Amino acid sequence: TGFCDTMDHERKLKICLVLAVICSPVLGAEWTADVVKSIDALVGSCVVLPCTVSHPGTYLSTSRLRGIWHRKDKWNENFYHEDSTKILDSFKGRTKLLGNLGQNNCTLEIVQVKDHDNGPFCFRVELVRKDNNEPTKEKFSFVEKCADIKMIHDVPKPKLGPIKTANPGKPYTLTCSVHHTCPSHRPQIKWSRENKDDEITEVHKPIHSGIWEAESILSFVPEEKDDESELICTATFNGGMKSEEKFTLNVKRIENYNHIIIPAVAVAATAVIFGLFCVLMVKKYNMWNRMSRLSRR
């Protein structure tokens, strides 16, 4: 300030503006954040709130950034802070910053979800000094983009498909899938049928806006004995909650015509044998008759 006061007003203004830009390149810059607006959470399980933050200018390392999640109307009530003493007692030990702030990822994880974990949940970022890790005056809170959580008490049921008739001896594929909002602790899917020759493929993919799908694909070769057998798909969520879906396997039967073919063959064989016997008897009778006439002469 003393340096600026020693100069004339116009020159002082220009130089001080240049110094301000050099010394504080991000001060007053446009920071933005994109946070999921609303998301479902299974009570007793976990939920992940997707969040990305961006800023103009050069790269900032994670060590220079501090991410904080707080209540919208009470900035001192923190859901997450790197200093655990500054976190609300009801959230201590249950929140974690999954994202790397240096890579613009501010995603938050909440485990052991309680039905009173009400928000809205808002993100704030602070620039800190390299030497003492103390915050600077550069703080950006995005209270216009906060996440609301809708609590779910009923465990989502898995979905089976495609359901179709199986052909004996031919490969058959059945898919079991379930949607969830906790990719860091995704549901585990198990089948009641897991024979050594069966093949199981697991797929985990995002759907939209923080919704994910866990999928298990069962491939096997059914036999006639599998007809009307029950297949059960069980999904186990983080926290131990389970749900299942059942399916009765329909295997095409190979019609057995032995009860018709064997008697028919037996009758035909008997008829052929009887016919041959008759022919032989006729030939034998004719021969005997000719020999009898010759002997009378």
Short mmCIF file of C-alpha atoms in Angstrom, two decimals:
data_model
loop_
_atom_site.label_atom_id
_atom_site.label_comp_id
_atom_site.label_asym_id
_atom_site.label_seq_id
_atom_site.Cartn_x
_atom_site.Cartn_y
_atom_site.Cartn_z
CA THR A 1 0.00 0.00 0.00
CA GLY A 2 2.89 2.39 0.85
CA PHE A 3 4.39 1.76 -2.56
CA CYS A 4 1.14 2.68 -4.23
CA ASP A 5 0.73 5.86 -2.12
CA THR A 6 4.08 7.27 -3.33
CA MET A 7 2.89 7.45 -6.92
CA ASP A 8 0.45 9.72 -8.74
CA HIS A 9 -3.14 8.52 -8.78
CA GLU A 10 -3.40 7.30 -12.39
CA ARG A 11 -0.07 5.50 -12.42
CA LYS A 12 -0.74 4.07 -8.96
CA LEU A 13 -4.07 2.64 -10.10
CA LYS A 14 -2.58 0.90 -13.14
CA ILE A 15 0.34 -0.64 -11.26
CA CYS A 16 -1.81 -1.79 -8.33
CA LEU A 17 -4.23 -3.47 -10.71
CA VAL A 18 -1.34 -5.32 -12.35
CA LEU A 19 0.00 -6.38 -8.96
CA ALA A 20 -3.44 -7.58 -7.95
CA VAL A 21 -3.67 -9.77 -11.05
CA ILE A 22 -0.17 -11.18 -10.56
CA CYS A 23 -0.45 -11.81 -6.83
CA SER A 24 -3.96 -13.20 -6.86
CA PRO A 25 -4.72 -14.86 -10.21
CA VAL A 26 -7.91 -16.57 -9.04
CA LEU A 27 -9.32 -13.82 -6.85
CA GLY A 28 -12.75 -12.95 -8.11
CA ALA A 29 -12.52 -15.49 -10.92
CA GLU A 30 -15.49 -17.50 -12.05
CA TRP A 31 -15.64 -20.76 -10.11
CA THR A 32 -18.43 -23.21 -10.84
CA ALA A 33 -19.65 -26.49 -9.39
CA ASP A 34 -22.00 -29.15 -10.68
CA VAL A 35 -23.74 -31.15 -7.96
CA VAL A 36 -26.50 -33.74 -8.34
CA LYS A 37 -29.78 -31.99 -7.51
CA SER A 38 -31.62 -34.90 -5.93
CA ILE A 39 -30.70 -38.51 -5.24
CA ASP A 40 -32.18 -41.56 -3.52
CA ALA A 41 -30.44 -43.17 -0.56
CA LEU A 42 -31.21 -46.52 1.07
CA VAL A 43 -31.40 -46.05 4.84
CA GLY A 44 -28.68 -48.13 6.51
CA SER A 45 -26.61 -48.31 3.33
CA CYS A 46 -24.52 -45.64 1.63
CA VAL A 47 -24.91 -42.91 -0.97
CA VAL A 48 -22.52 -41.01 -3.22
CA LEU A 49 -23.21 -37.38 -4.21
CA PRO A 50 -21.51 -36.72 -7.59
CA CYS A 51 -19.80 -33.33 -7.71
CA THR A 52 -17.41 -31.56 -10.09
CA VAL A 53 -15.79 -28.17 -9.59
CA SER A 54 -14.00 -26.03 -12.14
CA HIS A 55 -12.10 -22.78 -12.19
CA PRO A 56 -10.38 -20.63 -14.80
CA GLY A 57 -6.66 -20.28 -15.00
CA THR A 58 -3.86 -22.70 -14.35
CA TYR A 59 -3.87 -26.05 -12.58
CA LEU A 60 -4.22 -26.03 -8.79
CA SER A 61 -2.91 -28.99 -6.80
CA THR A 62 -5.05 -30.77 -4.24
CA SER A 63 -2.74 -29.51 -1.50
CA ARG A 64 -3.80 -25.95 -2.29
CA LEU A 65 -7.51 -26.75 -2.16
CA ARG A 66 -9.79 -27.60 0.73
CA GLY A 67 -13.21 -29.10 0.07
CA ILE A 68 -16.04 -28.69 2.57
CA TRP A 69 -19.64 -29.92 2.51
CA HIS A 70 -22.03 -27.91 4.69
CA ARG A 71 -25.68 -27.15 5.31
CA LYS A 72 -27.18 -24.60 2.94
CA ASP A 73 -28.40 -22.09 5.51
CA LYS A 74 -25.71 -22.75 8.15
CA TRP A 75 -22.21 -22.69 6.72
CA ASN A 76 -20.61 -23.61 10.03
CA GLU A 77 -22.56 -26.90 10.19
CA ASN A 78 -20.30 -29.19 8.21
CA PHE A 79 -21.19 -32.62 6.87
CA TYR A 80 -17.57 -33.07 5.77
CA HIS A 81 -14.34 -31.26 6.63
CA GLU A 82 -10.74 -32.46 6.60
CA ASP A 83 -10.65 -31.42 10.26
CA SER A 84 -12.96 -33.97 11.90
CA THR A 85 -13.52 -31.67 14.90
CA LYS A 86 -15.42 -29.33 12.59
CA ILE A 87 -17.89 -31.99 11.45
CA LEU A 88 -21.37 -32.30 12.94
CA ASP A 89 -21.43 -35.04 15.58
CA SER A 90 -24.18 -36.94 13.73
CA PHE A 91 -21.95 -37.17 10.62
CA LYS A 92 -18.56 -37.85 12.18
CA GLY A 93 -16.93 -40.99 10.76
CA ARG A 94 -19.60 -41.33 8.08
CA THR A 95 -18.49 -38.92 5.34
CA LYS A 96 -15.57 -39.06 2.95
CA LEU A 97 -14.41 -36.99 0.01
CA LEU A 98 -14.00 -39.52 -2.79
CA GLY A 99 -12.89 -37.09 -5.43
CA ASN A 100 -9.48 -35.54 -6.03
CA LEU A 101 -9.94 -31.77 -5.91
CA GLY A 102 -6.87 -31.26 -8.10
CA GLN A 103 -8.75 -33.19 -10.77
CA ASN A 104 -11.92 -31.14 -10.22
CA ASN A 105 -13.70 -34.00 -8.42
CA CYS A 106 -15.52 -33.07 -5.21
CA THR A 107 -17.70 -36.20 -4.88
CA LEU A 108 -18.94 -36.98 -1.36
CA GLU A 109 -19.67 -40.41 0.15
CA ILE A 110 -22.02 -40.91 3.11
CA VAL A 111 -22.14 -44.34 4.76
CA GLN A 112 -24.57 -45.80 7.29
CA VAL A 113 -27.28 -43.49 5.95
CA LYS A 114 -29.81 -42.41 8.58
CA ASP A 115 -33.36 -41.30 7.87
CA HIS A 116 -32.59 -37.90 9.43
CA ASP A 117 -29.60 -37.16 7.19
CA ASN A 118 -31.41 -34.18 5.78
CA GLY A 119 -29.65 -31.47 3.79
CA PRO A 120 -29.49 -29.72 1.52
CA PHE A 121 -25.82 -30.68 1.09
CA CYS A 122 -23.74 -27.83 -0.37
CA PHE A 123 -20.12 -27.74 -1.46
CA ARG A 124 -17.54 -25.06 -0.68
CA VAL A 125 -13.93 -24.84 -1.80
CA GLU A 126 -11.18 -22.81 -0.15
CA LEU A 127 -7.69 -21.96 -1.35
CA VAL A 128 -5.06 -22.54 1.31
CA ARG A 129 -1.50 -21.30 1.73
CA LYS A 130 1.27 -23.75 0.92
CA ASP A 131 3.39 -22.86 3.95
CA ASN A 132 0.90 -23.28 6.80
CA ASN A 133 -2.23 -24.78 5.19
CA GLU A 134 -4.25 -21.84 6.44
CA PRO A 135 -7.19 -20.67 4.32
CA THR A 136 -6.89 -17.53 2.23
CA LYS A 137 -9.68 -15.08 1.57
CA GLU A 138 -10.47 -16.95 -1.62
CA LYS A 139 -13.46 -19.08 -0.74
CA PHE A 140 -16.24 -20.18 -3.06
CA SER A 141 -19.49 -21.71 -1.85
CA PHE A 142 -22.05 -23.02 -4.31
CA VAL A 143 -25.28 -22.71 -2.32
CA GLU A 144 -27.30 -22.30 -5.49
CA LYS A 145 -26.45 -25.90 -6.41
CA CYS A 146 -27.02 -28.21 -3.46
CA ALA A 147 -28.03 -31.87 -3.22
CA ASP A 148 -31.19 -33.16 -1.58
CA ILE A 149 -31.43 -36.77 -0.43
CA LYS A 150 -34.64 -38.78 -0.64
CA MET A 151 -34.61 -41.56 1.95
CA ILE A 152 -35.70 -45.05 0.89
CA HIS A 153 -36.63 -47.61 3.54
CA ASP A 154 -37.63 -50.52 1.27
CA VAL A 155 -34.73 -52.44 -0.22
CA PRO A 156 -34.88 -52.28 -4.05
CA LYS A 157 -35.75 -55.61 -5.64
CA PRO A 158 -33.57 -56.97 -8.42
CA LYS A 159 -34.94 -57.35 -11.93
CA LEU A 160 -34.68 -60.56 -13.96
CA GLY A 161 -34.53 -60.78 -17.72
CA PRO A 162 -34.78 -61.84 -20.41
CA ILE A 163 -37.12 -64.63 -19.28
CA LYS A 164 -37.70 -67.23 -21.98
CA THR A 165 -38.05 -70.97 -22.44
CA ALA A 166 -34.77 -72.88 -22.27
CA ASN A 167 -33.79 -75.55 -24.76
CA PRO A 168 -32.14 -78.63 -23.23
CA GLY A 169 -28.50 -78.92 -24.23
CA LYS A 170 -28.37 -75.35 -25.54
CA PRO A 171 -26.71 -72.37 -23.74
CA TYR A 172 -29.18 -70.28 -21.71
CA THR A 173 -28.54 -66.77 -20.35
CA LEU A 174 -30.38 -64.98 -17.54
CA THR A 175 -29.62 -61.46 -16.25
CA CYS A 176 -30.22 -60.11 -12.75
CA SER A 177 -29.79 -56.35 -12.19
CA VAL A 178 -30.47 -53.74 -9.51
CA HIS A 179 -30.16 -49.94 -9.42
CA HIS A 180 -28.34 -48.17 -6.59
CA THR A 181 -26.63 -44.87 -5.64
CA CYS A 182 -23.42 -46.08 -3.99
CA PRO A 183 -20.79 -47.06 -6.60
CA SER A 184 -18.06 -47.10 -3.94
CA HIS A 185 -19.83 -50.02 -2.20
CA ARG A 186 -21.93 -51.58 -4.93
CA PRO A 187 -24.47 -54.35 -4.21
CA GLN A 188 -23.29 -57.96 -4.44
CA ILE A 189 -25.46 -60.25 -6.58
CA LYS A 190 -25.54 -64.02 -6.00
CA TRP A 191 -27.41 -66.87 -7.69
CA SER A 192 -28.93 -69.92 -6.01
CA ARG A 193 -27.51 -71.94 -8.90
CA GLU A 194 -23.72 -71.75 -9.20
CA ASN A 195 -22.55 -75.06 -10.65
CA LYS A 196 -18.92 -75.44 -11.63
CA ASP A 197 -19.80 -75.43 -15.33
CA ASP A 198 -21.93 -72.27 -15.03
CA GLU A 199 -20.47 -68.96 -16.17
CA ILE A 200 -21.18 -65.72 -14.26
CA THR A 201 -20.29 -62.27 -15.60
CA GLU A 202 -20.58 -59.10 -13.49
CA VAL A 203 -21.13 -55.64 -14.98
CA HIS A 204 -21.27 -52.29 -13.18
CA LYS A 205 -22.25 -49.20 -15.15
CA PRO A 206 -23.62 -45.67 -14.62
CA ILE A 207 -27.20 -44.96 -15.72
CA HIS A 208 -27.74 -41.24 -15.10
CA SER A 209 -27.41 -38.52 -12.42
CA GLY A 210 -25.70 -40.65 -9.79
CA ILE A 211 -27.78 -43.78 -10.50
CA TRP A 212 -25.78 -46.96 -11.13
CA GLU A 213 -26.67 -50.49 -12.17
CA ALA A 214 -25.08 -53.66 -10.83
CA GLU A 215 -25.69 -56.63 -13.13
CA SER A 216 -24.94 -60.33 -12.96
CA ILE A 217 -25.26 -62.51 -16.07
CA LEU A 218 -25.68 -66.27 -15.55
CA SER A 219 -24.96 -68.60 -18.48
CA PHE A 220 -25.47 -72.36 -18.32
CA VAL A 221 -26.62 -75.37 -20.32
CA PRO A 222 -29.96 -76.62 -18.93
CA GLU A 223 -31.00 -80.26 -18.78
CA GLU A 224 -34.46 -81.78 -18.76
CA LYS A 225 -34.13 -82.33 -15.00
CA ASP A 226 -33.86 -78.54 -14.58
CA ASP A 227 -37.43 -78.08 -15.79
CA GLU A 228 -39.56 -76.26 -13.17
CA SER A 229 -36.51 -75.72 -10.96
CA GLU A 230 -36.40 -72.43 -9.03
CA LEU A 231 -33.66 -69.88 -9.60
CA ILE A 232 -33.15 -67.17 -6.97
CA CYS A 233 -31.19 -63.96 -7.49
CA THR A 234 -30.18 -62.21 -4.23
CA ALA A 235 -28.82 -58.64 -4.04
CA THR A 236 -26.96 -57.67 -0.87
CA PHE A 237 -26.51 -53.94 -0.32
CA ASN A 238 -23.86 -52.18 1.75
CA GLY A 239 -25.03 -52.43 5.33
CA GLY A 240 -26.29 -56.01 4.94
CA MET A 241 -29.81 -55.38 3.57
CA LYS A 242 -30.96 -58.03 1.11
CA SER A 243 -33.65 -58.48 -1.50
CA GLU A 244 -34.31 -61.30 -3.93
CA GLU A 245 -36.25 -62.27 -7.02
CA LYS A 246 -37.34 -65.79 -7.95
CA PHE A 247 -37.82 -67.43 -11.32
CA THR A 248 -39.09 -70.88 -12.28
CA LEU A 249 -37.09 -72.29 -15.17
CA ASN A 250 -39.11 -73.65 -18.08
CA VAL A 251 -37.14 -76.24 -20.06
CA LYS A 252 -38.60 -77.67 -23.28
CA ARG A 253 -39.28 -81.38 -23.04
CA ILE A 254 -37.94 -83.79 -25.65
CA GLU A 255 -40.96 -85.98 -26.41
CA ASN A 256 -40.31 -89.65 -25.80
CA TYR A 257 -42.13 -91.88 -28.29
CA ASN A 258 -40.66 -95.16 -27.05
CA HIS A 259 -44.03 -96.19 -25.66
CA ILE A 260 -45.35 -96.05 -29.23
CA ILE A 261 -42.31 -97.03 -31.25
CA ILE A 262 -41.36 -100.18 -29.29
CA PRO A 263 -44.81 -101.85 -29.47
CA ALA A 264 -45.12 -100.89 -33.14
CA VAL A 265 -41.73 -102.39 -33.94
CA ALA A 266 -42.61 -105.49 -31.97
CA VAL A 267 -45.90 -105.91 -33.86
CA ALA A 268 -44.20 -105.32 -37.20
CA ALA A 269 -41.46 -107.78 -36.37
CA THR A 270 -44.03 -110.35 -35.28
CA ALA A 271 -45.96 -109.81 -38.50
CA VAL A 272 -42.82 -110.22 -40.60
CA ILE A 273 -41.83 -113.40 -38.75
CA PHE A 274 -45.35 -114.76 -39.01
CA GLY A 275 -45.40 -113.94 -42.76
CA LEU A 276 -42.08 -115.68 -43.33
CA PHE A 277 -43.33 -118.66 -41.34
CA CYS A 278 -46.46 -118.82 -43.50
CA VAL A 279 -44.45 -118.60 -46.72
CA LEU A 280 -42.18 -121.38 -45.57
CA MET A 281 -45.15 -123.50 -44.56
CA VAL A 282 -46.81 -122.97 -47.93
CA LYS A 283 -43.62 -123.84 -49.77
CA LYS A 284 -43.16 -126.90 -47.59
CA TYR A 285 -46.76 -127.97 -48.19
CA ASN A 286 -46.45 -127.56 -51.96
CA MET A 287 -43.24 -129.54 -51.98
CA TRP A 288 -44.82 -132.30 -49.90
CA ASN A 289 -47.84 -132.34 -52.21
CA ARG A 290 -45.68 -132.71 -55.37
CA MET A 291 -43.65 -135.50 -53.84
CA SER A 292 -46.84 -137.24 -52.80
CA ARG A 293 -48.23 -137.17 -56.39
CA LEU A 294 -44.95 -138.47 -57.81
CA SER A 295 -44.89 -141.36 -55.40
CA ARG A 296 -48.39 -142.46 -56.45
CA ARG A 297 -47.33 -142.69 -60.05
#
